[in-house]
Structure formats: structure tokens, C-alpha cells
CSV table of C-alpha atoms (C1' of nucleotides) in Angstrom, one decimal:
chain,number,residue,atom,x,y,z
U,903,MET,CA,-24.5,27.5,-31.9
U,904,ALA,CA,-20.8,28.0,-31.1
U,905,LYS,CA,-19.7,24.5,-31.9
U,906,ASN,CA,-16.0,24.5,-31.9
U,907,ASN,CA,-15.9,22.9,-35.4
U,908,GLY,CA,-17.1,19.9,-37.3
U,909,ALA,CA,-14.4,17.2,-37.2
U,910,LYS,CA,-11.0,18.7,-37.2
U,911,ASN,CA,-9.3,20.4,-34.3
U,912,LEU,CA,-11.0,18.1,-31.9
U,913,ASP,CA,-7.7,17.4,-30.1
U,914,THR,CA,-7.5,21.0,-29.0
U,915,SER,CA,-11.2,21.4,-28.2
U,916,THR,CA,-12.1,22.5,-24.7
U,917,GLU,CA,-13.7,19.2,-24.0
U,918,GLU,CA,-10.6,17.3,-25.1
U,919,LYS,CA,-8.3,19.6,-23.2
U,920,ILE,CA,-10.2,18.9,-20.0
U,921,ILE,CA,-10.1,15.1,-20.7
U,922,GLN,CA,-6.4,15.2,-21.3
U,923,ALA,CA,-5.8,17.2,-18.1
U,924,ALA,CA,-8.1,15.0,-16.1
U,925,SER,CA,-6.3,11.9,-17.4
U,926,LYS,CA,-3.0,13.3,-16.3
U,927,VAL,CA,-3.9,14.6,-12.9
U,928,PHE,CA,-6.2,11.7,-11.9
U,929,THR,CA,-3.6,9.0,-12.8
U,930,GLN,CA,-0.9,11.0,-11.1
U,931,LYS,CA,-2.6,11.8,-7.8
U,932,GLY,CA,-5.7,9.6,-7.6
U,933,TYR,CA,-9.3,10.5,-7.2
U,934,VAL,CA,-9.4,12.0,-3.7
U,935,ALA,CA,-6.1,13.9,-4.0
U,936,THR,CA,-7.0,15.7,-7.2
U,937,ARG,CA,-8.9,18.9,-6.9
U,938,THR,CA,-11.1,19.9,-9.8
U,939,ARG,CA,-9.1,23.2,-9.7
U,940,ASP,CA,-6.0,21.2,-10.5
U,941,ILE,CA,-7.6,19.8,-13.6
U,942,ALA,CA,-8.9,23.2,-14.6
U,943,GLU,CA,-5.5,24.8,-14.2
U,944,GLU,CA,-3.8,21.9,-16.1
U,945,ALA,CA,-6.3,22.3,-18.9
U,946,GLY,CA,-5.9,26.1,-18.9
U,947,ILE,CA,-9.6,26.8,-18.4
U,948,ASN,CA,-12.0,28.1,-15.8
U,949,LEU,CA,-13.2,25.8,-13.0
U,950,ALA,CA,-16.8,26.4,-13.8
U,951,LEU,CA,-16.2,25.2,-17.4
U,952,LEU,CA,-15.2,21.8,-16.1
U,953,ASN,CA,-18.6,21.4,-14.5
U,954,TYR,CA,-20.3,22.9,-17.5
U,955,TYR,CA,-18.9,20.1,-19.7
U,956,PHE,CA,-18.9,17.2,-17.3
U,957,ARG,CA,-21.4,18.0,-14.5
U,958,SER,CA,-19.2,16.7,-11.7
U,959,LYS,CA,-15.8,15.5,-10.6
U,960,GLU,CA,-17.2,12.0,-10.2
U,961,LYS,CA,-18.6,11.9,-13.8
U,962,LEU,CA,-15.3,13.0,-15.2
U,963,PHE,CA,-13.5,10.5,-13.2
U,964,GLN,CA,-15.7,7.6,-14.4
U,965,LEU,CA,-14.9,8.6,-17.9
U,966,ILE,CA,-11.2,8.5,-17.3
U,967,MET,CA,-11.4,5.3,-15.3
U,968,VAL,CA,-13.2,3.4,-18.1
U,969,GLU,CA,-10.7,4.7,-20.6
U,970,LYS,CA,-7.8,3.4,-18.5
U,971,LEU,CA,-9.4,0.0,-17.8
U,972,GLN,CA,-10.0,-0.4,-21.6
U,973,LEU,CA,-6.4,0.5,-22.2
U,974,LEU,CA,-5.2,-2.2,-19.8
U,975,PHE,CA,-7.5,-4.8,-21.1
U,976,SER,CA,-7.1,-4.0,-24.8
U,977,VAL,CA,-3.6,-5.4,-24.4
U,978,ILE,CA,-4.4,-8.5,-22.4
U,979,LEU,CA,-7.7,-9.8,-23.8
U,980,PRO,CA,-6.8,-10.2,-27.5
U,981,ILE,CA,-3.7,-12.2,-26.5
U,982,VAL,CA,-5.0,-14.5,-23.9
U,983,ASN,CA,-7.9,-15.4,-26.1
U,984,ASN,CA,-6.0,-16.0,-29.3
U,985,ASP,CA,-6.2,-19.7,-30.0
U,986,ASP,CA,-3.6,-19.4,-32.7
U,987,LEU,CA,-0.8,-18.5,-30.3
U,988,SER,CA,1.1,-21.2,-28.4
U,989,LEU,CA,1.6,-20.8,-24.7
U,990,GLU,CA,5.2,-19.5,-25.2
U,991,GLU,CA,4.0,-17.1,-27.9
U,992,LYS,CA,1.3,-15.7,-25.7
U,993,VAL,CA,3.8,-15.1,-22.9
U,994,GLU,CA,6.3,-13.4,-25.1
U,995,THR,CA,3.6,-11.2,-26.8
U,996,LEU,CA,2.0,-10.4,-23.5
U,997,VAL,CA,5.3,-9.3,-21.8
U,998,GLU,CA,6.4,-7.3,-24.9
U,999,ASN,CA,3.1,-5.4,-25.3
U,1000,TYR,CA,2.5,-4.9,-21.6
U,1001,ILE,CA,5.9,-3.4,-20.9
U,1002,ASN,CA,5.5,-1.2,-24.0
U,1003,LEU,CA,2.2,0.0,-22.7
U,1004,LEU,CA,3.6,0.6,-19.2
U,1005,ILE,CA,6.6,2.5,-20.4
U,1006,ASP,CA,4.1,4.9,-22.0
U,1007,ASN,CA,1.8,4.9,-19.0
U,1008,PRO,CA,3.9,4.3,-15.9
U,1009,ASP,CA,1.3,5.6,-13.5
U,1010,LEU,CA,-1.4,3.3,-14.8
U,1011,PRO,CA,-1.0,0.3,-12.5
U,1012,LEU,CA,-0.8,2.1,-9.1
U,1013,PHE,CA,-3.7,4.3,-10.2
U,1014,VAL,CA,-6.0,1.6,-11.3
U,1015,LEU,CA,-5.2,-0.8,-8.4
U,1016,GLY,CA,-5.4,2.0,-5.9
U,1017,GLU,CA,-8.8,3.2,-7.1
U,1018,ILE,CA,-10.2,-0.3,-7.1
U,1019,LYS,CA,-9.1,-0.8,-3.6
U,1020,ALA,CA,-10.6,2.5,-2.6
U,1021,ASN,CA,-13.9,1.6,-4.0
U,1022,PRO,CA,-14.2,-2.2,-4.5
U,1023,ALA,CA,-18.0,-2.1,-4.7
U,1024,GLY,CA,-17.9,0.1,-7.8
U,1025,PHE,CA,-15.9,-2.5,-9.7
U,1026,LYS,CA,-17.0,-5.8,-8.3
U,1027,ASP,CA,-19.6,-6.3,-11.0
U,1028,ARG,CA,-18.0,-4.5,-13.9
U,1029,LEU,CA,-14.6,-6.1,-13.6
U,1030,GLN,CA,-14.7,-9.9,-14.0
U,1031,VAL,CA,-11.0,-10.4,-14.8
U,1032,ARG,CA,-11.1,-13.7,-13.0
U,1033,LYS,CA,-14.0,-15.1,-15.1
U,1034,VAL,CA,-12.6,-13.8,-18.3
U,1035,LEU,CA,-9.2,-15.4,-17.6
U,1036,GLN,CA,-10.8,-18.6,-16.3
U,1037,ASN,CA,-12.4,-19.3,-19.7
U,1038,SER,CA,-9.4,-18.1,-21.7
U,1039,SER,CA,-7.3,-20.1,-24.1
U,1040,PHE,CA,-4.4,-19.0,-22.0
U,1041,VAL,CA,-5.6,-20.7,-18.8
U,1042,ARG,CA,-6.6,-23.8,-20.8
U,1043,GLN,CA,-3.0,-24.1,-22.1
U,1044,LEU,CA,-1.6,-23.5,-18.7
U,1045,ARG,CA,-3.7,-26.3,-17.2
U,1046,ASN,CA,-2.7,-28.6,-20.0
U,1047,ARG,CA,1.0,-27.9,-19.7
U,1048,ARG,CA,1.2,-28.0,-15.9
U,1049,PRO,CA,-1.8,-29.8,-14.4
U,1050,ASP,CA,0.1,-29.7,-11.0
U,1051,VAL,CA,0.1,-25.9,-10.7
U,1052,GLU,CA,-2.9,-23.6,-10.3
U,1053,PRO,CA,-2.9,-21.3,-13.3
U,1054,VAL,CA,-3.4,-18.3,-11.1
U,1055,HIS,CA,0.0,-18.8,-9.6
U,1056,PHE,CA,1.7,-18.6,-13.0
U,1057,ILE,CA,-0.4,-15.6,-14.1
U,1058,VAL,CA,0.3,-13.7,-10.9
U,1059,SER,CA,4.0,-14.4,-11.3
U,1060,LEU,CA,4.1,-13.3,-14.9
U,1061,LEU,CA,2.1,-10.1,-14.1
U,1062,GLY,CA,4.1,-9.5,-10.9
U,1063,MET,CA,7.4,-9.7,-12.8
U,1064,THR,CA,6.0,-7.4,-15.5
U,1065,VAL,CA,4.0,-4.8,-13.5
U,1066,PHE,CA,5.8,-4.6,-10.2
U,1067,PRO,CA,8.8,-2.7,-11.4
U,1068,PHE,CA,6.4,0.1,-12.5
U,1069,ILE,CA,4.8,0.1,-9.1
U,1070,ALA,CA,8.0,0.2,-7.1
U,1071,LYS,CA,9.9,2.3,-9.6
U,1072,GLN,CA,10.3,5.1,-7.1
U,1073,ILE,CA,12.0,2.9,-4.6
U,1074,LEU,CA,14.1,0.5,-6.6
U,1075,PHE,CA,15.3,2.4,-9.6
U,1076,ALA,CA,17.5,5.5,-10.0
U,1077,ASP,CA,16.7,7.8,-12.9
U,1078,ASP,CA,14.0,7.5,-15.5
U,1079,ASN,CA,16.4,6.8,-18.4
U,1080,THR,CA,18.1,3.7,-16.9
U,1081,PHE,CA,14.7,2.5,-15.8
U,1082,LYS,CA,13.3,2.6,-19.3
U,1083,MET,CA,16.5,0.9,-20.6
U,1084,GLN,CA,16.2,-1.8,-18.0
U,1085,MET,CA,12.6,-2.4,-18.7
U,1086,GLU,CA,13.5,-2.9,-22.4
U,1087,GLU,CA,16.1,-5.5,-21.5
U,1088,ARG,CA,13.6,-7.0,-19.0
U,1089,LYS,CA,11.3,-8.1,-21.8
U,1090,ALA,CA,13.7,-10.9,-22.9
U,1091,LEU,CA,14.5,-11.8,-19.3
U,1092,ILE,CA,10.9,-12.3,-18.2
U,1093,THR,CA,10.1,-14.2,-21.3
U,1094,LYS,CA,13.0,-16.6,-20.7
U,1095,TRP,CA,12.2,-17.0,-17.0
U,1096,ALA,CA,8.6,-17.6,-17.7
U,1097,ARG,CA,9.5,-20.4,-20.1
U,1098,THR,CA,11.8,-21.9,-17.6
U,1099,ILE,CA,9.1,-21.9,-15.0
U,1100,LEU,CA,6.7,-23.6,-17.3
U,1101,GLU,CA,9.2,-26.5,-17.6
U,1102,THR,CA,10.1,-26.8,-13.9
V,756,MET,CA,-1.3,14.4,37.1
V,757,ALA,CA,-3.9,12.0,35.6
V,758,LYS,CA,-1.4,9.6,34.1
V,759,ASN,CA,-3.3,6.7,32.9
V,760,ASN,CA,-1.1,4.3,34.8
V,761,GLY,CA,2.5,3.2,35.2
V,762,ALA,CA,3.3,0.4,32.8
V,763,LYS,CA,0.3,-1.9,32.5
V,764,ASN,CA,-2.8,-1.3,30.5
V,765,LEU,CA,-0.8,0.6,27.9
V,766,ASP,CA,-2.4,-1.3,25.1
V,767,THR,CA,-5.8,0.2,26.0
V,768,SER,CA,-4.5,3.7,26.8
V,769,THR,CA,-6.0,6.5,24.8
V,770,GLU,CA,-2.8,7.2,23.0
V,771,GLU,CA,-2.5,3.6,22.0
V,772,LYS,CA,-6.1,3.4,20.9
V,773,ILE,CA,-5.5,6.4,18.6
V,774,ILE,CA,-2.4,4.8,17.1
V,775,GLN,CA,-4.2,1.6,16.5
V,776,ALA,CA,-7.1,3.3,14.9
V,777,ALA,CA,-4.8,5.6,12.8
V,778,SER,CA,-2.8,2.5,11.7
V,779,LYS,CA,-6.0,0.8,10.5
V,780,VAL,CA,-7.6,3.7,8.8
V,781,PHE,CA,-4.4,5.2,7.2
V,782,THR,CA,-3.3,1.9,5.7
V,783,GLN,CA,-6.8,1.1,4.5
V,784,LYS,CA,-7.6,4.5,2.9
V,785,GLY,CA,-4.3,6.4,2.5
V,786,TYR,CA,-3.4,9.8,3.8
V,787,VAL,CA,-5.7,12.1,1.8
V,788,ALA,CA,-8.7,9.9,2.0
V,789,THR,CA,-8.7,9.5,5.7
V,790,ARG,CA,-10.4,12.1,7.8
V,791,THR,CA,-9.2,12.7,11.3
V,792,ARG,CA,-12.8,12.2,12.3
V,793,ASP,CA,-12.6,8.6,10.9
V,794,ILE,CA,-9.7,7.9,13.1
V,795,ALA,CA,-11.3,9.4,16.1
V,796,GLU,CA,-14.5,7.4,15.5
V,797,GLU,CA,-12.5,4.2,15.0
V,798,ALA,CA,-10.7,4.9,18.3
V,799,GLY,CA,-13.9,5.7,20.1
V,800,ILE,CA,-12.7,9.1,21.2
V,801,ASN,CA,-13.4,12.8,20.5
V,802,LEU,CA,-11.8,14.5,17.5
V,803,ALA,CA,-10.2,17.1,19.7
V,804,LEU,CA,-8.5,14.5,21.7
V,805,LEU,CA,-6.6,13.3,18.6
V,806,ASN,CA,-5.1,16.8,18.2
V,807,TYR,CA,-4.4,17.0,21.9
V,808,TYR,CA,-2.3,13.9,21.7
V,809,PHE,CA,-0.7,14.2,18.3
V,810,ARG,CA,-0.9,17.9,17.3
V,811,SER,CA,-1.9,17.2,13.8
V,812,LYS,CA,-3.0,14.7,11.2
V,813,GLU,CA,0.4,15.0,9.5
V,814,LYS,CA,2.3,14.2,12.7
V,815,LEU,CA,0.2,11.2,13.4
V,816,PHE,CA,0.7,10.0,9.9
V,817,GLN,CA,4.4,10.3,10.1
V,818,LEU,CA,4.4,8.1,13.1
V,819,ILE,CA,2.4,5.4,11.4
V,820,MET,CA,4.4,5.6,8.3
V,821,VAL,CA,7.7,5.2,10.1
V,822,GLU,CA,6.2,2.2,11.9
V,823,LYS,CA,5.1,0.6,8.7
V,824,LEU,CA,8.4,1.2,6.9
V,825,GLN,CA,10.3,-0.4,9.8
V,826,LEU,CA,7.9,-3.3,9.7
V,827,LEU,CA,8.7,-3.9,6.0
V,828,PHE,CA,12.5,-3.5,6.4
V,829,SER,CA,12.7,-5.4,9.6
V,830,VAL,CA,12.0,-8.5,7.5
V,831,ILE,CA,14.2,-7.8,4.6
V,832,LEU,CA,17.4,-6.3,6.0
V,833,PRO,CA,18.4,-9.0,8.5
V,834,ILE,CA,18.1,-11.5,5.7
V,835,VAL,CA,19.8,-9.8,2.8
V,836,ASN,CA,22.7,-8.9,5.0
V,837,ASN,CA,23.2,-12.3,6.7
V,838,ASP,CA,26.5,-13.6,5.4
V,839,ASP,CA,25.8,-17.0,6.9
V,840,LEU,CA,23.0,-17.7,4.5
V,841,SER,CA,23.5,-19.1,1.1
V,842,LEU,CA,21.7,-17.4,-1.9
V,843,GLU,CA,19.1,-20.2,-1.9
V,844,GLU,CA,18.6,-19.9,1.8
V,845,LYS,CA,18.2,-16.2,1.6
V,846,VAL,CA,15.5,-16.6,-1.1
V,847,GLU,CA,13.6,-19.2,0.8
V,848,THR,CA,13.7,-17.2,4.1
V,849,LEU,CA,12.8,-14.0,2.4
V,850,VAL,CA,9.8,-15.4,0.6
V,851,GLU,CA,8.6,-17.3,3.7
V,852,ASN,CA,8.9,-14.4,6.1
V,853,TYR,CA,7.6,-11.8,3.6
V,854,ILE,CA,4.4,-13.7,2.7
V,855,ASN,CA,3.8,-14.3,6.4
V,856,LEU,CA,4.1,-10.6,7.1
V,857,LEU,CA,1.8,-9.7,4.2
V,858,ILE,CA,-0.8,-12.2,5.2
V,859,ASP,CA,-1.0,-10.3,8.5
V,860,ASN,CA,-0.7,-6.9,6.8
V,861,PRO,CA,-2.3,-7.2,3.4
V,862,ASP,CA,-2.8,-3.4,2.9
V,863,LEU,CA,0.8,-2.6,3.6
V,864,PRO,CA,2.3,-2.7,0.1
V,865,LEU,CA,-0.3,-0.6,-1.7
V,866,PHE,CA,-0.3,1.8,1.2
V,867,VAL,CA,3.4,2.3,1.4
V,868,LEU,CA,4.0,2.5,-2.4
V,869,GLY,CA,1.0,4.8,-2.8
V,870,GLU,CA,2.2,7.2,-0.2
V,871,ILE,CA,5.7,7.3,-1.5
V,872,LYS,CA,4.4,8.0,-5.0
V,873,ALA,CA,2.2,10.7,-3.6
V,874,ASN,CA,5.1,12.4,-1.8
V,875,PRO,CA,8.4,11.3,-3.3
V,876,ALA,CA,10.4,14.2,-1.9
V,877,GLY,CA,9.5,13.2,1.6
V,878,PHE,CA,11.2,9.8,1.2
V,879,LYS,CA,14.0,10.4,-1.3
V,880,ASP,CA,16.5,11.0,1.5
V,881,ARG,CA,15.1,8.8,4.2
V,882,LEU,CA,14.7,5.7,2.1
V,883,GLN,CA,17.8,4.4,0.5
V,884,VAL,CA,16.7,0.9,-0.3
V,885,ARG,CA,18.8,0.9,-3.5
V,886,LYS,CA,22.0,1.8,-1.6
V,887,VAL,CA,21.3,-0.7,1.2
V,888,LEU,CA,20.6,-3.4,-1.3
V,889,GLN,CA,23.6,-2.5,-3.4
V,890,ASN,CA,26.0,-3.2,-0.6
V,891,SER,CA,24.2,-6.2,0.7
V,892,SER,CA,25.5,-9.8,0.9
V,893,PHE,CA,22.5,-10.7,-1.2
V,894,VAL,CA,23.5,-8.6,-4.2
V,895,ARG,CA,27.1,-9.8,-3.9
V,896,GLN,CA,25.9,-13.4,-4.1
V,897,LEU,CA,23.7,-12.6,-7.0
V,898,ARG,CA,26.5,-10.9,-9.0
V,899,ASN,CA,28.7,-13.9,-8.2
V,900,ARG,CA,26.2,-16.5,-9.3
V,901,ARG,CA,24.9,-14.7,-12.4
V,902,PRO,CA,27.4,-12.1,-13.6
V,903,ASP,CA,25.3,-11.8,-16.8
V,904,VAL,CA,22.2,-10.5,-15.1
V,905,GLU,CA,21.8,-7.2,-13.3
V,906,PRO,CA,20.8,-8.1,-9.7
V,907,VAL,CA,18.0,-5.6,-9.8
V,908,HIS,CA,16.1,-7.8,-12.3
V,909,PHE,CA,16.2,-10.8,-10.1
V,910,ILE,CA,15.2,-8.8,-7.0
V,911,VAL,CA,12.3,-7.1,-8.8
V,912,SER,CA,11.1,-10.5,-10.0
V,913,LEU,CA,11.3,-12.0,-6.6
V,914,LEU,CA,9.6,-9.1,-5.0
V,915,GLY,CA,7.1,-9.0,-7.8
V,916,MET,CA,6.1,-12.6,-7.5
V,917,THR,CA,5.8,-12.2,-3.7
V,918,VAL,CA,4.2,-8.8,-3.3
V,919,PHE,CA,2.1,-8.4,-6.4
V,920,PRO,CA,-0.7,-10.9,-5.4
V,921,PHE,CA,-1.3,-8.7,-2.3
V,922,ILE,CA,-1.6,-5.6,-4.5
V,923,ALA,CA,-3.9,-7.2,-7.1
V,924,LYS,CA,-5.8,-9.3,-4.6
V,925,GLN,CA,-9.0,-7.5,-5.2
V,926,ILE,CA,-8.9,-8.3,-8.9
V,927,LEU,CA,-7.4,-11.7,-9.2
V,928,PHE,CA,-8.6,-13.6,-6.2
V,929,ALA,CA,-12.0,-14.7,-5.1
V,930,ASP,CA,-12.6,-14.9,-1.4
V,931,ASP,CA,-10.2,-14.1,1.4
V,932,ASN,CA,-9.8,-17.7,2.6
V,933,THR,CA,-8.7,-19.2,-0.7
V,934,PHE,CA,-6.4,-16.3,-1.1
V,935,LYS,CA,-4.6,-17.0,2.2
V,936,MET,CA,-4.5,-20.7,1.3
V,937,GLN,CA,-3.0,-20.0,-2.1
V,938,MET,CA,-0.4,-17.6,-0.6
V,939,GLU,CA,0.7,-20.4,1.7
V,940,GLU,CA,1.2,-22.8,-1.1
V,941,ARG,CA,2.8,-20.0,-3.1
V,942,LYS,CA,5.8,-19.9,-0.7
V,943,ALA,CA,7.1,-23.2,-2.0
V,944,LEU,CA,6.4,-22.3,-5.6
V,945,ILE,CA,8.2,-19.0,-5.6
V,946,THR,CA,11.2,-20.5,-3.9
V,947,LYS,CA,11.4,-23.2,-6.5
V,948,TRP,CA,10.9,-20.8,-9.4
V,949,ALA,CA,13.5,-18.4,-8.0
V,950,ARG,CA,16.0,-21.2,-7.8
V,951,THR,CA,15.3,-22.3,-11.3
V,952,ILE,CA,15.7,-18.8,-12.5
V,953,LEU,CA,19.1,-18.5,-10.8
V,954,GLU,CA,20.2,-21.5,-12.8
V,955,THR,CA,18.9,-20.5,-16.2
O,772,DA,C1',-10.9,17.1,51.6
O,773,DA,C1',-9.0,20.9,49.0
O,774,DA,C1',-6.0,22.3,45.5
O,775,DT,C1',-3.8,21.3,41.4
O,776,DA,C1',-2.9,19.0,37.1
O,777,DT,C1',-4.4,16.2,33.4
O,778,DT,C1',-7.7,14.4,30.2
O,779,DT,C1',-11.9,14.7,27.6
O,780,DT,C1',-15.6,17.1,25.4
O,781,DA,C1',-18.9,20.3,22.9
O,782,DA,C1',-18.8,24.2,20.3
O,783,DT,C1',-16.8,26.7,16.9
O,784,DC,C1',-13.3,28.6,13.4
O,785,DA,C1',-11.0,29.1,9.2
O,786,DA,C1',-9.5,27.2,5.0
O,787,DA,C1',-10.3,24.2,1.2
O,788,DT,C1',-13.2,22.4,-2.2
O,789,DG,C1',-17.0,20.8,-5.3
O,790,DA,C1',-20.6,23.1,-7.3
O,791,DT,C1',-23.9,26.9,-8.9
O,792,DT,C1',-25.4,31.3,-10.8
O,793,DA,C1',-25.8,35.3,-13.4
O,794,DA,C1',-23.6,37.9,-16.6
O,795,DA,C1',-20.2,38.6,-20.3
O,796,DA,C1',-18.0,37.0,-24.6
O,797,DA,C1',-17.9,34.5,-28.7
O,798,DA,C1',-19.8,31.9,-32.3
O,799,DT,C1',-23.7,30.9,-35.4
O,800,DA,C1',-28.0,31.7,-37.6
O,801,DT,C1',-31.4,34.7,-39.7
W,1231,DA,C1',-26.3,43.7,-39.2
W,1232,DT,C1',-29.2,41.7,-35.7
W,1233,DA,C1',-30.8,38.1,-33.1
W,1234,DT,C1',-30.0,33.8,-31.0
W,1235,DT,C1',-27.5,30.2,-29.2
W,1236,DT,C1',-23.3,28.4,-27.1
W,1237,DT,C1',-19.2,29.0,-24.5
W,1238,DT,C1',-16.6,31.1,-20.9
W,1239,DT,C1',-15.9,33.7,-16.7
W,1240,DA,C1',-16.1,36.0,-12.0
W,1241,DA,C1',-18.3,35.7,-8.0
W,1242,DT,C1',-20.4,33.2,-4.6
W,1243,DC,C1',-22.5,29.1,-1.9
W,1244,DA,C1',-22.6,25.2,0.9
W,1245,DT,C1',-20.2,21.4,2.8
W,1246,DT,C1',-16.4,19.2,4.4
W,1247,DT,C1',-12.5,19.0,7.3
W,1248,DG,C1',-8.3,20.0,10.1
W,1249,DA,C1',-7.7,22.5,14.0
W,1250,DT,C1',-8.6,25.5,18.2
W,1251,DT,C1',-10.8,27.0,22.5
W,1252,DA,C1',-13.0,27.2,26.7
W,1253,DA,C1',-15.2,24.6,29.9
W,1254,DA,C1',-16.3,20.2,32.1
W,1255,DA,C1',-14.8,15.8,34.0
W,1256,DT,C1',-11.3,12.9,36.0
W,1257,DA,C1',-7.3,11.9,38.2
W,1258,DT,C1',-3.3,13.2,41.3
W,1259,DT,C1',-1.0,15.6,44.9
W,1260,DT,C1',-0.8,17.9,49.2
DNA sequence: AAATATTTTAATCAAATGATTAAAAAATAT
DNA sequence: ATATTTTTTAATCATTTGATTAAAATATTT
């Protein structure tokens, strides 16, 4: 066998190089707009090698998509389900962690939302964000605090204030540096505003 | 000549049928994912006819894109530049009109933002949303009211709360009817929240 | 009605693209 | 060292897709 190695050097193995390249190109251009040749070139390998390792564009895409969805949920789920955090603590942690994640992965929201819209059937069953949220400690606390407001409205506002700048970055912000700076200062603003909204 | 007619019946002319179909398919699937055959089929005409009328997929797309951008801006610009409206009145009108527009064109935000991201160079010059906003009555009022907060933060929050539900509809909302209903009740909520934020 | 111009279509082209194949190169085992 | 297995490549295929062409159909003008 010509196994690349045992455990070390995995981050530079061909397979890993392809995954890294696919992650980059897919999230940047979306499924239909990326050509397998783009990924191969980005990975510095032959096109046939991509199919040797992953059988097809579709298979490779599924892999990346699952990875990205887990990345998004790994930040949300532990927080909204943590019974030890108060409503205000949840909001603060959520905003802080989510903006940090998005600063490192600015393409993530538009990519994920775009692909879900492009193929709703493929995610209808797998993704039950609504159900998970419905039964969360977060929603329970929201209902308790403000029985007069549907929790979804508050959640959408919080997510909107947090995620939307990364979706509309191209249009609303100048250079990348001021954007990052403003996203940092935005953490405190959103937290404060969300608290205010909870009281009003 | 075989001109279809003089002035009547234009809404069913071949040219108009193609534009309607292109509008629908492009906004639903985006530029790369739509095939000219899809548009032709949707319009109920031959594929060659599409190229006879519009020369190319790209040309037809440009037409639709300009139309959609004008649609988006035709709602924002008159309001943010209206010196006769108070800050609170601007917010209320903006939210009301924008949600109405988005209820009728739910695919618009993801489409426009996706295409701009896919081809930033093509819009960098044409779209100067930042500059227009910068000099608007709206931003002046915001600076005046809250000199301690960068206006962009407020604008992003307002737009985020308004637009984001239409972008994440697929994930966060159940059926289309309850969604529309909740968007209607959301108008008052956002307006109230925005006012609160301005005071805090 | 005949001639002319416009609109529409069927057939086809050329380029792009996901995928395969057969052979070469490299690694591992014997 | 030789044989065997795994990895990589160049060449090629088949399908999709935007676009064109030549002819047919329809409308307009004379």
C-alpha cells in the first residue's frame, strides 16, 4: 500500500487538500457555480484524483455541507439548551460566539442559506431547526419573559441583527478591516439592544 | 412587419412572456443554475426565440437584474431622502413598505445578494448604496439623535430584522400562510423595537 | 393576391464540464 | 531487489448547455 502515513501529516494529505479546497470553493461560489476543475486546481491536484477520492462532485459537496451545518449548529445548540444560563446570558454568549464564528467564516451564511433554498427537499428532513428551537430552554425563557410576543420574532431579530451584516457586507460596508472592527463593536450593541427589546 | 400590435396586448407579447419567465426563473434559481431552456419552457416558447429577442442569457439577465435593483431601491430611496418625515416616521414607513414588497417578492433578497456576491466587480461601480445612504436625510437624523452610535449599525439592524426572515424563511418558518401572517404582525414589532433602540 | 418583412421553429454546433479509463509513478510488502 | 498494491496522471467520453442557422410560418405592405 502507498498509504500516505499513519497519523501525522494528515493535514497535508491529498484527501485533506481536496477537502480544504472544496470547502473554500464551494462556500465561495456555491454548488452549481463551482467546477470540479476549480477544486482540483485549488488543491493542486489532477481532476481525476478528485473523483478517485470522492467518487463525484455531489458526494464531495455533501461532505462539505454537513461539515458547515455542524459548524453553525455547534455554536447555537449548546447555548440555547443550556439551562444554567439566564436569558440575558444566552443572548450575550450567542451573539459573541456567533459573530466570532462569522468573522472567521464570512461566506457561511449566504452559502448555507443559498444551498438550502436551491434544494429544499434535501434538507427538509435533516434540518429541524424549528423543532429543536421549539423545545429549547431558550424559547421557554422567551415565552416566560414575554408571553405577548411569539418567540420566533425575537429569535429572527437577534439572528437578523447578527447574521445580516455578513450577508450584505458587499453592499453596506467599505473595506474588510473596518468591517471586522465594526463587527467587534457590534457585539456589545446587539447585546444591549436585545436586552432592551426584551423589556419593551 | 409582423409587429404583434400597437399598444394593447403587450402583457402577453412574446417579449413580455420571456421577461416574465426570466424574472421568475432567475430570481428562483440564480444566474448559473438557470438554463436558457428553463426560461424558454416557462415562457412556452422555443429556445431560439429567446436568443432572437435578447441575444444572450447574459443580456437577458442584466435586464432582470436592473429591474430588481430598481424595485428594491424604489422603496428605500424616496423614504430615506424625504426631509419631511421624522426619524420615527421614516422607520415606520420603511418597515411597512419593505415588508409589503418582500411579501410579494420573497426571493428578491437572496437573489440580489447572491448575484452581487457572485460578481462583485459588476456592481462595485453601479451600486453605491453606501454613498447614497451616507448623504441621506435618514443618516443625518440618526447621527443627530444618537451621536454615540455609528448609523450603519442601526441601519444594519433595521434591515436585518426586516429582510432576514425572508432569507431564512425555509429554515425558521413552517408553512407559507403563517409566515405571511407573522410578517404582517412583525411590522408593528420592528417599528416598536427600532424606536426603543433609538432611545437606548 | 403577390411581395416583403417579421416571427417562430427544428436541427445542429461548439464549448464546457462531470466522469471514466488505461497507463505511469510511487509507495509498500515480500 | 522484486513483486504487489496504491496513488496520480493524461487522454478521452458523454452529456449538458448557450448559441446559431436555415427554413417554415405568420403577419404586413403594396
